[in-house]
Short mmCIF file of C-alpha atoms in Angstrom, two decimals:
data_model
loop_
_atom_site.label_atom_id
_atom_site.label_comp_id
_atom_site.label_asym_id
_atom_site.label_seq_id
_atom_site.Cartn_x
_atom_site.Cartn_y
_atom_site.Cartn_z
CA MET A 227 101.20 -172.12 -53.42
CA SER A 228 103.35 -169.23 -54.62
CA GLY A 229 105.79 -171.16 -53.99
CA GLN A 230 107.74 -168.02 -53.66
CA ALA A 231 110.24 -168.54 -50.25
CA GLY A 232 109.19 -165.20 -49.37
CA ASP A 233 111.74 -162.96 -48.04
CA ARG A 234 114.05 -164.61 -46.64
CA GLY A 235 112.66 -167.97 -46.56
CA ASP A 236 114.64 -170.16 -47.19
CA ALA A 237 116.99 -170.52 -50.02
CA SER A 238 116.28 -174.26 -51.13
CA GLY A 239 112.23 -172.22 -51.88
CA ALA A 240 110.06 -175.86 -51.23
CA GLN A 241 108.05 -176.08 -48.16
CA TRP A 242 107.11 -179.02 -46.49
CA PRO A 243 103.57 -179.90 -47.63
CA LEU A 244 100.84 -179.14 -45.86
CA TYR A 245 98.49 -181.93 -44.14
CA GLU A 246 95.26 -181.30 -42.46
CA VAL A 247 95.06 -183.07 -38.58
CA PHE A 248 92.38 -185.54 -37.19
CA VAL A 249 91.48 -186.33 -34.04
CA ARG A 250 89.64 -188.46 -32.15
CA SER A 251 88.78 -187.02 -28.98
CA LYS A 252 87.83 -190.45 -26.72
CA ARG A 253 86.04 -193.55 -27.62
CA GLY A 254 83.25 -193.83 -28.86
CA LEU A 255 83.31 -190.06 -30.78
CA ASN A 256 84.90 -190.08 -34.75
CA HIS A 257 87.77 -188.30 -35.65
CA VAL A 258 86.89 -184.61 -36.76
CA HIS A 259 89.13 -182.05 -38.39
CA VAL A 260 90.93 -179.69 -36.16
CA GLY A 261 93.71 -177.86 -38.19
CA SER A 262 96.79 -178.62 -40.52
CA LEU A 263 100.61 -178.54 -40.24
CA ARG A 264 103.81 -178.33 -42.42
CA ALA A 265 105.68 -181.10 -41.79
CA ALA A 266 108.25 -183.07 -43.45
CA ASP A 267 106.66 -186.55 -43.98
CA GLU A 268 103.82 -188.31 -42.43
CA ARG A 269 105.34 -189.35 -39.96
CA MET A 270 106.51 -186.06 -38.44
CA ALA A 271 102.98 -184.95 -39.06
CA LEU A 272 102.11 -186.50 -36.63
CA HIS A 273 104.14 -186.62 -33.77
CA HIS A 274 103.76 -182.08 -34.58
CA ALA A 275 99.84 -182.59 -34.72
CA ARG A 276 100.30 -184.67 -31.23
CA ASP A 277 102.10 -180.92 -29.66
CA VAL A 278 100.87 -178.80 -32.17
CA TYR A 279 96.63 -180.14 -30.77
CA THR A 280 96.24 -182.73 -28.36
CA ARG A 281 98.34 -180.67 -25.30
CA ARG A 282 95.80 -181.10 -22.79
CA ASN A 283 94.40 -184.35 -23.42
CA GLU A 284 92.21 -183.64 -26.44
CA GLY A 285 92.59 -187.03 -28.36
CA VAL A 286 93.41 -190.89 -27.80
CA SER A 287 94.41 -190.66 -31.80
CA ILE A 288 95.37 -188.71 -34.54
CA TRP A 289 94.76 -189.26 -38.31
CA VAL A 290 97.24 -186.92 -40.89
CA VAL A 291 96.14 -186.41 -44.13
CA ALA A 292 98.46 -185.05 -47.55
CA ALA A 293 96.40 -181.81 -47.93
CA ALA A 294 96.71 -182.64 -51.87
CA ASP A 295 95.07 -185.88 -51.33
CA ILE A 296 91.89 -184.82 -49.63
CA THR A 297 88.93 -184.23 -52.89
CA ALA A 298 86.08 -182.99 -51.85
CA SER A 299 82.88 -180.91 -52.83
CA SER A 300 81.54 -178.11 -54.07
CA PRO A 301 81.83 -175.16 -51.04
CA ASP A 302 77.92 -174.06 -53.63
CA GLU A 303 75.35 -174.20 -50.54
CA LYS A 304 72.73 -174.73 -53.44
CA ASP A 305 75.43 -177.52 -55.62
CA PRO A 306 72.89 -179.84 -57.26
CA PHE A 307 75.49 -182.12 -56.41
CA PHE A 308 73.44 -182.60 -52.35
CA ALA A 309 70.38 -182.52 -54.40
CA PRO A 310 69.28 -186.27 -54.72
CA SER A 311 68.58 -185.48 -50.82
CA GLY A 312 66.39 -182.20 -50.88
CA ASP A 313 63.25 -183.87 -52.64
CA LYS A 314 62.86 -186.67 -50.49
CA VAL A 315 60.54 -185.98 -47.65
CA TYR A 316 59.90 -189.76 -47.30
CA ARG A 317 63.37 -191.27 -45.93
CA HIS A 318 62.38 -189.35 -42.57
CA PRO A 319 59.84 -190.53 -40.06
CA THR A 320 58.11 -187.71 -39.34
CA PHE A 321 57.62 -188.32 -42.71
CA TYR A 322 54.73 -191.36 -41.76
CA ASP A 323 51.46 -190.32 -39.14
CA ILE A 324 50.66 -192.80 -37.17
CA PRO A 325 48.20 -192.34 -34.41
CA ASP A 326 49.30 -192.05 -30.34
CA ASP A 327 47.90 -194.40 -28.83
CA VAL A 328 50.06 -196.72 -31.16
CA PRO A 329 53.76 -197.66 -28.85
CA HIS A 330 56.66 -197.82 -29.17
CA MET A 331 56.88 -196.22 -32.26
CA MET B 66 79.97 -181.36 -63.36
CA THR B 67 79.05 -178.45 -65.53
CA THR B 68 76.94 -175.49 -64.07
CA THR B 69 76.52 -171.95 -65.26
CA GLU B 70 79.10 -169.81 -63.22
CA PRO B 71 77.15 -167.48 -60.92
CA ASP B 72 77.28 -164.05 -62.07
CA ARG B 73 79.61 -161.65 -59.28
CA SER B 74 76.64 -160.07 -57.97
CA GLU B 75 75.38 -163.11 -57.28
CA LEU B 76 78.38 -164.23 -55.51
CA GLU B 77 78.11 -160.92 -53.30
CA ARG B 78 74.33 -161.34 -52.59
CA GLN B 79 75.08 -165.23 -51.63
CA PHE B 80 77.89 -163.47 -48.94
CA GLU B 81 76.48 -161.04 -47.95
CA ASP B 82 73.04 -163.24 -46.72
CA THR B 83 75.64 -165.81 -45.23
CA ILE B 84 76.58 -162.72 -42.86
CA GLY B 85 73.92 -161.87 -42.33
CA ARG B 86 72.72 -164.96 -41.35
CA ASP B 87 75.26 -165.16 -38.77
CA GLN B 88 76.95 -168.25 -40.34
CA ARG B 89 80.78 -169.11 -41.41
CA ILE B 90 82.52 -168.07 -44.51
CA GLU B 91 84.53 -171.09 -44.44
CA PRO B 92 87.93 -171.27 -46.86
CA ARG B 93 86.20 -172.42 -50.55
CA ASP B 94 83.46 -170.07 -50.35
CA TRP B 95 83.64 -167.11 -52.16
CA MET B 96 85.03 -163.96 -50.80
CA PRO B 97 85.35 -160.04 -51.46
CA ASP B 98 88.93 -159.21 -52.15
CA GLY B 99 88.53 -157.11 -48.86
CA TYR B 100 87.30 -159.73 -46.81
CA ARG B 101 90.08 -162.05 -47.84
CA SER B 102 93.03 -159.76 -47.80
CA THR B 103 91.90 -158.23 -44.42
CA LEU B 104 91.14 -161.38 -42.60
CA VAL B 105 95.41 -162.01 -44.05
CA ARG B 106 96.62 -159.74 -41.92
CA GLN B 107 94.64 -159.83 -39.08
CA ILE B 108 95.73 -162.74 -38.49
CA ALA B 109 99.22 -163.46 -39.62
CA GLN B 110 99.76 -160.25 -37.09
CA HIS B 111 97.69 -161.92 -34.47
CA ALA B 112 100.20 -165.07 -35.59
CA HIS B 113 103.39 -162.98 -35.42
CA SER B 114 102.53 -161.89 -31.98
CA GLU B 115 101.75 -165.29 -30.61
CA ILE B 116 105.67 -166.42 -31.56
CA ILE B 117 107.01 -162.81 -31.08
CA GLY B 118 105.39 -162.61 -27.63
CA MET B 119 107.05 -165.97 -26.72
CA GLN B 120 110.29 -164.26 -26.27
CA PRO B 121 110.08 -161.75 -23.26
CA GLU B 122 108.37 -164.96 -21.52
CA ALA B 123 111.34 -167.15 -22.63
CA ASN B 124 114.02 -164.74 -21.27
CA TRP B 125 112.84 -166.20 -17.99
CA ILE B 126 112.76 -170.09 -18.30
CA THR B 127 116.59 -170.62 -16.91
CA ARG B 128 116.33 -168.24 -14.33
CA ALA B 129 112.41 -168.93 -12.72
CA PRO B 130 112.96 -169.22 -8.86
CA SER B 131 111.63 -173.10 -8.52
CA LEU B 132 110.88 -176.15 -10.62
CA ARG B 133 106.98 -175.36 -10.07
CA ARG B 134 107.59 -171.96 -12.10
CA LYS B 135 109.20 -173.60 -14.87
CA ALA B 136 107.52 -175.97 -15.52
CA ILE B 137 104.03 -173.38 -15.33
CA LEU B 138 106.73 -170.68 -17.87
CA LEU B 139 108.32 -173.81 -20.58
CA ALA B 140 104.31 -174.58 -20.82
CA LYS B 141 102.69 -171.07 -21.62
CA VAL B 142 106.09 -170.22 -23.89
CA GLN B 143 105.08 -173.56 -25.84
CA ASP B 144 102.22 -172.49 -26.34
CA GLU B 145 102.52 -169.36 -27.42
CA ALA B 146 104.02 -171.31 -29.84
CA GLY B 147 101.06 -173.23 -30.43
CA HIS B 148 99.22 -170.63 -30.96
CA GLY B 149 100.83 -168.74 -33.37
CA LEU B 150 100.48 -172.18 -35.69
CA TYR B 151 96.42 -172.53 -35.26
CA LEU B 152 96.67 -169.32 -36.61
CA TYR B 153 98.97 -169.48 -40.21
CA SER B 154 97.14 -173.25 -39.94
CA ALA B 155 93.94 -170.60 -40.70
CA THR B 156 96.35 -168.00 -43.19
CA GLU B 157 96.77 -171.28 -45.20
CA SER B 158 93.25 -171.74 -45.26
CA LEU B 159 92.62 -167.78 -47.04
CA GLY B 160 95.36 -169.51 -49.65
CA ALA B 161 98.78 -167.11 -47.84
CA ASP B 162 101.54 -168.60 -48.12
CA ARG B 163 103.76 -168.84 -44.29
CA SER B 164 106.97 -169.02 -45.36
CA GLU B 165 106.33 -165.76 -46.96
CA LEU B 166 104.43 -165.07 -43.31
CA THR B 167 107.43 -165.81 -41.67
CA GLY B 168 109.69 -163.63 -44.46
CA LYS B 169 107.62 -160.53 -44.31
CA LEU B 170 107.57 -160.70 -40.17
CA ILE B 171 111.51 -161.00 -40.47
CA SER B 172 111.86 -158.35 -42.70
CA GLY B 173 109.62 -155.58 -41.05
CA LYS B 174 107.01 -155.87 -43.74
CA GLN B 175 104.43 -156.97 -40.78
CA LYS B 176 104.26 -156.25 -37.16
CA TYR B 177 103.39 -157.88 -34.49
CA SER B 178 101.48 -156.82 -31.03
CA SER B 179 103.81 -153.79 -29.80
CA ILE B 180 102.70 -154.58 -26.52
CA PHE B 181 105.69 -157.14 -26.68
CA ASN B 182 108.55 -155.31 -27.83
CA TYR B 183 108.85 -154.02 -23.75
CA PRO B 184 111.76 -155.29 -21.65
CA THR B 185 110.84 -158.22 -19.16
CA LEU B 186 112.89 -156.64 -15.89
CA THR B 187 112.57 -158.82 -13.15
CA PHE B 188 110.26 -162.33 -12.21
CA ALA B 189 107.02 -159.86 -11.69
CA ASP B 190 106.67 -159.24 -14.90
CA VAL B 191 106.64 -162.33 -15.89
CA GLY B 192 103.35 -162.39 -13.79
CA VAL B 193 101.67 -159.02 -15.26
CA ILE B 194 102.39 -160.41 -17.80
CA GLY B 195 99.67 -163.37 -17.80
CA TRP B 196 97.24 -161.09 -15.08
CA LEU B 197 97.36 -157.94 -17.81
CA VAL B 198 98.46 -158.35 -21.09
CA ASP B 199 96.94 -161.92 -21.25
CA GLY B 200 93.77 -160.90 -19.94
CA ALA B 201 93.71 -158.20 -22.73
CA ALA B 202 94.85 -160.10 -25.05
CA ILE B 203 91.85 -162.37 -23.81
CA CYS B 204 89.28 -160.01 -23.78
CA ASN B 205 90.39 -158.93 -27.60
CA GLN B 206 89.82 -162.68 -28.74
CA VAL B 207 86.81 -164.05 -26.40
CA PRO B 208 84.25 -161.70 -30.05
CA LEU B 209 86.67 -163.39 -32.06
CA CYS B 210 84.96 -166.97 -31.13
CA ARG B 211 82.26 -165.88 -33.21
CA CYS B 212 84.04 -164.14 -35.98
CA SER B 213 82.77 -164.85 -39.03
CA TYR B 214 85.53 -166.69 -40.99
CA GLY B 215 85.05 -170.27 -39.48
CA PRO B 216 89.12 -171.37 -39.47
CA TYR B 217 89.57 -168.79 -37.44
CA ALA B 218 86.70 -168.41 -34.92
CA ARG B 219 87.34 -172.10 -34.58
CA ALA B 220 91.44 -171.26 -34.28
CA MET B 221 89.83 -168.71 -31.62
CA ILE B 222 88.07 -171.16 -29.42
CA ARG B 223 91.00 -173.08 -28.94
CA ILE B 224 92.90 -170.01 -27.86
CA CYS B 225 90.95 -168.61 -25.08
CA LYS B 226 90.71 -171.75 -23.45
CA GLU B 227 94.82 -172.01 -22.79
CA GLU B 228 94.99 -168.35 -22.70
CA SER B 229 92.47 -169.17 -19.73
CA PHE B 230 95.99 -170.66 -17.54
CA HIS B 231 98.47 -167.93 -18.51
CA GLN B 232 96.31 -164.98 -17.45
CA ARG B 233 95.32 -167.89 -13.77
CA GLN B 234 99.54 -168.27 -13.62
CA GLY B 235 100.69 -165.18 -13.31
CA TYR B 236 97.88 -163.41 -11.39
CA GLU B 237 98.93 -166.92 -8.58
CA LEU B 238 101.89 -165.40 -9.03
CA LEU B 239 101.99 -162.17 -8.25
CA MET B 240 99.69 -163.00 -5.01
CA THR B 241 102.17 -165.25 -4.05
CA MET B 242 105.04 -162.58 -4.29
CA MET B 243 102.25 -160.12 -2.43
CA HIS B 244 102.49 -162.31 0.51
CA GLY B 245 106.14 -162.16 -0.22
CA THR B 246 108.80 -159.87 1.18
CA GLN B 247 109.18 -155.60 1.44
CA GLY B 248 111.17 -156.38 -1.75
CA GLN B 249 108.83 -158.52 -3.43
CA ARG B 250 105.88 -156.32 -3.29
CA ARG B 251 107.70 -153.84 -4.63
CA MET B 252 109.01 -155.75 -7.68
CA VAL B 253 104.99 -156.27 -8.63
CA GLN B 254 104.15 -152.35 -8.46
CA GLU B 255 107.03 -151.86 -10.55
CA ALA B 256 106.33 -154.49 -13.07
CA THR B 257 102.40 -153.07 -13.17
CA ASP B 258 103.91 -149.50 -13.34
CA ARG B 259 105.28 -150.37 -16.07
CA TRP B 260 102.82 -152.83 -17.66
CA TRP B 261 99.32 -151.26 -17.18
CA TRP B 262 99.90 -148.41 -20.19
CA PRO B 263 100.58 -150.78 -22.85
CA SER B 264 98.50 -153.29 -21.69
CA LEU B 265 95.62 -150.21 -22.20
CA MET B 266 97.70 -150.21 -25.87
CA MET B 267 96.95 -153.43 -26.63
CA PHE B 268 93.57 -152.29 -27.97
CA GLY B 269 94.54 -150.61 -30.60
CA PRO B 270 93.82 -147.22 -31.54
CA PRO B 271 91.05 -144.98 -30.21
CA ASP B 272 87.71 -146.02 -32.92
CA ALA B 273 87.94 -141.98 -33.98
CA ASP B 274 91.47 -143.00 -35.45
CA SER B 275 90.39 -146.96 -36.47
CA PRO B 276 89.36 -146.65 -39.58
CA ASN B 277 88.96 -149.69 -40.46
CA THR B 278 86.65 -151.31 -37.78
CA ALA B 279 83.26 -150.40 -39.59
CA GLN B 280 83.81 -151.96 -42.34
CA SER B 281 85.44 -154.77 -40.51
CA MET B 282 82.35 -155.22 -37.62
CA ALA B 283 79.95 -155.02 -40.97
CA TRP B 284 81.49 -158.54 -41.98
CA LYS B 285 81.23 -159.49 -38.18
CA ILE B 286 85.01 -160.13 -38.41
CA LYS B 287 85.09 -157.83 -35.12
CA ARG B 288 82.14 -158.17 -32.87
CA HIS B 289 83.65 -154.68 -29.95
CA THR B 290 85.14 -151.34 -31.07
CA ASN B 291 88.43 -150.39 -29.11
CA ASP B 292 86.66 -147.86 -27.44
CA GLU B 293 84.64 -151.05 -26.25
CA LEU B 294 86.56 -153.90 -25.69
CA ARG B 295 89.09 -151.16 -23.75
CA GLN B 296 86.31 -149.89 -21.72
CA ARG B 297 85.20 -153.48 -21.07
CA PHE B 298 89.09 -154.63 -19.96
CA VAL B 299 89.40 -151.57 -17.52
CA ASP B 300 86.13 -152.47 -15.75
CA MET B 301 87.49 -155.84 -15.35
CA THR B 302 91.18 -155.23 -14.10
CA VAL B 303 90.61 -152.36 -11.67
CA PRO B 304 88.82 -155.12 -8.90
CA GLN B 305 91.67 -158.17 -9.78
CA ALA B 306 94.45 -155.08 -9.13
CA GLU B 307 92.40 -154.39 -4.83
CA ALA B 308 92.46 -157.84 -4.92
CA LEU B 309 96.32 -157.89 -5.40
CA GLY B 310 96.66 -155.37 -3.29
CA VAL B 311 98.52 -153.12 -6.25
CA THR B 312 97.59 -149.68 -7.32
CA LEU B 313 97.15 -148.87 -11.10
CA PRO B 314 99.26 -146.60 -11.86
CA ASP B 315 96.31 -143.78 -13.27
CA PRO B 316 95.55 -141.16 -10.93
CA HIS B 317 92.41 -139.95 -12.76
CA LEU B 318 90.60 -143.74 -12.70
CA ARG B 319 87.75 -143.11 -10.58
CA TRP B 320 84.65 -145.72 -10.65
CA ASN B 321 81.90 -143.35 -12.67
CA ALA B 322 78.04 -144.20 -10.86
CA GLU B 323 76.32 -142.36 -13.05
CA ARG B 324 78.45 -144.80 -16.57
CA GLY B 325 78.25 -147.49 -14.13
CA ARG B 326 82.12 -147.96 -15.25
CA TYR B 327 85.62 -146.51 -14.25
CA ASP B 328 86.51 -143.07 -16.45
CA PHE B 329 90.12 -143.17 -16.76
CA GLY B 330 92.80 -141.00 -18.19
CA GLU B 331 94.29 -140.06 -21.39
CA ILE B 332 96.48 -142.69 -23.34
CA ASP B 333 99.88 -141.52 -24.33
CA TRP B 334 99.36 -142.03 -28.32
CA THR B 335 103.02 -140.66 -29.10
CA GLU B 336 104.58 -143.70 -27.43
CA PHE B 337 101.69 -145.83 -28.97
CA THR B 338 102.82 -144.53 -33.17
CA ALA B 339 106.55 -144.70 -31.69
CA VAL B 340 106.05 -148.25 -30.48
CA ILE B 341 104.39 -149.04 -33.92
CA LYS B 342 106.72 -147.50 -36.03
CA GLY B 343 110.09 -148.92 -34.86
CA ASN B 344 110.91 -147.07 -31.64
CA GLY B 345 110.39 -149.28 -28.80
CA PRO B 346 112.44 -150.58 -26.31
CA CYS B 347 113.20 -154.11 -27.88
CA ASN B 348 111.37 -153.66 -31.15
CA ALA B 349 115.16 -154.72 -33.38
CA GLN B 350 116.31 -157.35 -30.40
CA ARG B 351 113.44 -158.96 -30.99
CA VAL B 352 113.28 -159.55 -34.72
CA ALA B 353 116.88 -159.96 -34.84
CA GLN B 354 115.77 -163.21 -32.51
CA ARG B 355 113.26 -164.71 -34.39
CA ARG B 356 115.45 -164.27 -38.24
CA ARG B 357 118.57 -165.95 -36.27
CA ALA B 358 115.98 -168.72 -35.32
CA HIS B 359 114.69 -168.75 -38.83
CA GLU B 360 118.36 -168.71 -40.04
CA GLU B 361 119.71 -171.18 -37.89
CA GLY B 362 116.86 -173.86 -38.28
CA SER B 363 117.50 -173.51 -41.99
CA TRP B 364 119.41 -176.70 -41.90
CA VAL B 365 117.34 -178.58 -39.66
CA ARG B 366 114.35 -178.32 -42.10
CA GLU B 367 116.46 -179.14 -44.96
CA ALA B 368 117.43 -181.74 -43.51
CA ALA B 369 114.10 -183.41 -42.68
CA ALA B 370 113.10 -182.46 -46.28
CA ALA B 371 116.22 -184.48 -47.94
CA HIS B 372 114.97 -187.40 -45.04
CA ALA B 373 111.91 -187.60 -46.11
CA GLU B 374 112.89 -187.92 -50.07
CA LYS B 375 115.59 -190.49 -49.32
CA GLN B 376 112.65 -192.63 -47.55
CA ARG B 377 110.19 -192.09 -50.16
CA ALA B 378 112.52 -192.93 -52.93
CA LEU B 379 112.90 -196.25 -50.37
CA ARG B 380 108.96 -197.11 -50.88
CA GLN B 381 109.39 -197.13 -54.51
CA VAL B 382 111.82 -199.72 -54.63
CA ARG B 383 110.71 -201.37 -51.57
CA PRO B 384 107.10 -201.40 -51.51
CA GLY B 385 105.15 -202.31 -48.99
CA GLU B 386 107.91 -201.93 -46.22
CA GLY B 387 107.36 -199.54 -43.49
CA ALA B 388 103.33 -199.34 -44.67
CA ALA B 389 101.26 -198.64 -41.35
#
């Protein structure tokens, strides 16, 4: 953030913090990231999230998380962070040859 | 973790590869400065259009002819606010600052769609905005659901779902009026006459005068040219006008069997340029209203921030209380 309030922004120069919004669309599904919004505090963030992201019954549960509190991996597709899982084909069931006539495998 | 810093040409190649494979660019990916600034400009302009777009119809909420129409209009205007917020959220993922963008809108440094500088003279205008203006917006926006920038594409998917309600409520409103009195039918025709040409201008200048289109298409931000989308809109709308029983105000509009599309008349681009430059019927009023709302709301934003600060301080004194 630039910290600059804009041409005719707020006198205080301060902006409400950014929150990321996660919505569970129905029971049995995970919360999924839907976007972000700005709010003065967590409670207001929840109310705004309801009004902005669930106007048509899109959710039964909402999480809001201050964007500043999120720790993320590097976005690089070739990130060595993910290398440990790349060469372990034996973690997948298709790695194992089983005769076709063995049932329920 | 230390990794060797890939050089710029390698980063560019990875970016081009991702675009070439029709995959999405996500916020923390490397991207060329031009890609980033083009997106910020386009998405901000789009967000501003949604926010300013609340005004022409909001004027009719208190004068809607029934409780049903009032509830519908209220929900629609609230949607426009939501669309603006989804889009500001997308600009922030590119590093833009939301309050700075609002500053640019109310100081006239950034534009919004020229269509919202026209007045809504009768309640029929509310219906025609839903039918034609939101119809044109859908035409423009459906391809944006496949835009190469992930957060913009995802915002557009949400928006397009909601716009469909906007267009249908408008068309239904007009059908109701067309089944009403002679006077009501005249209102619908007059509103159609007022909005038809400005709606065609919503697709932007003709391809020959749209120098940024080629780069935007190469980056897969845009998927079709302005003229292609305009033609698609005309082809979709003519049968809707016939079903409604109104005449589109263009003597040159006719089916071209050879092309399999409708031919239509020349657009008055001098009017378009004048409105973009700030000389439309309502430019000054729209920006002044947005500025007033922003400035008169500043004490609310400040009070909320002060309250949040106070609550945080209280929690530090009495830890454990208030935690959910």
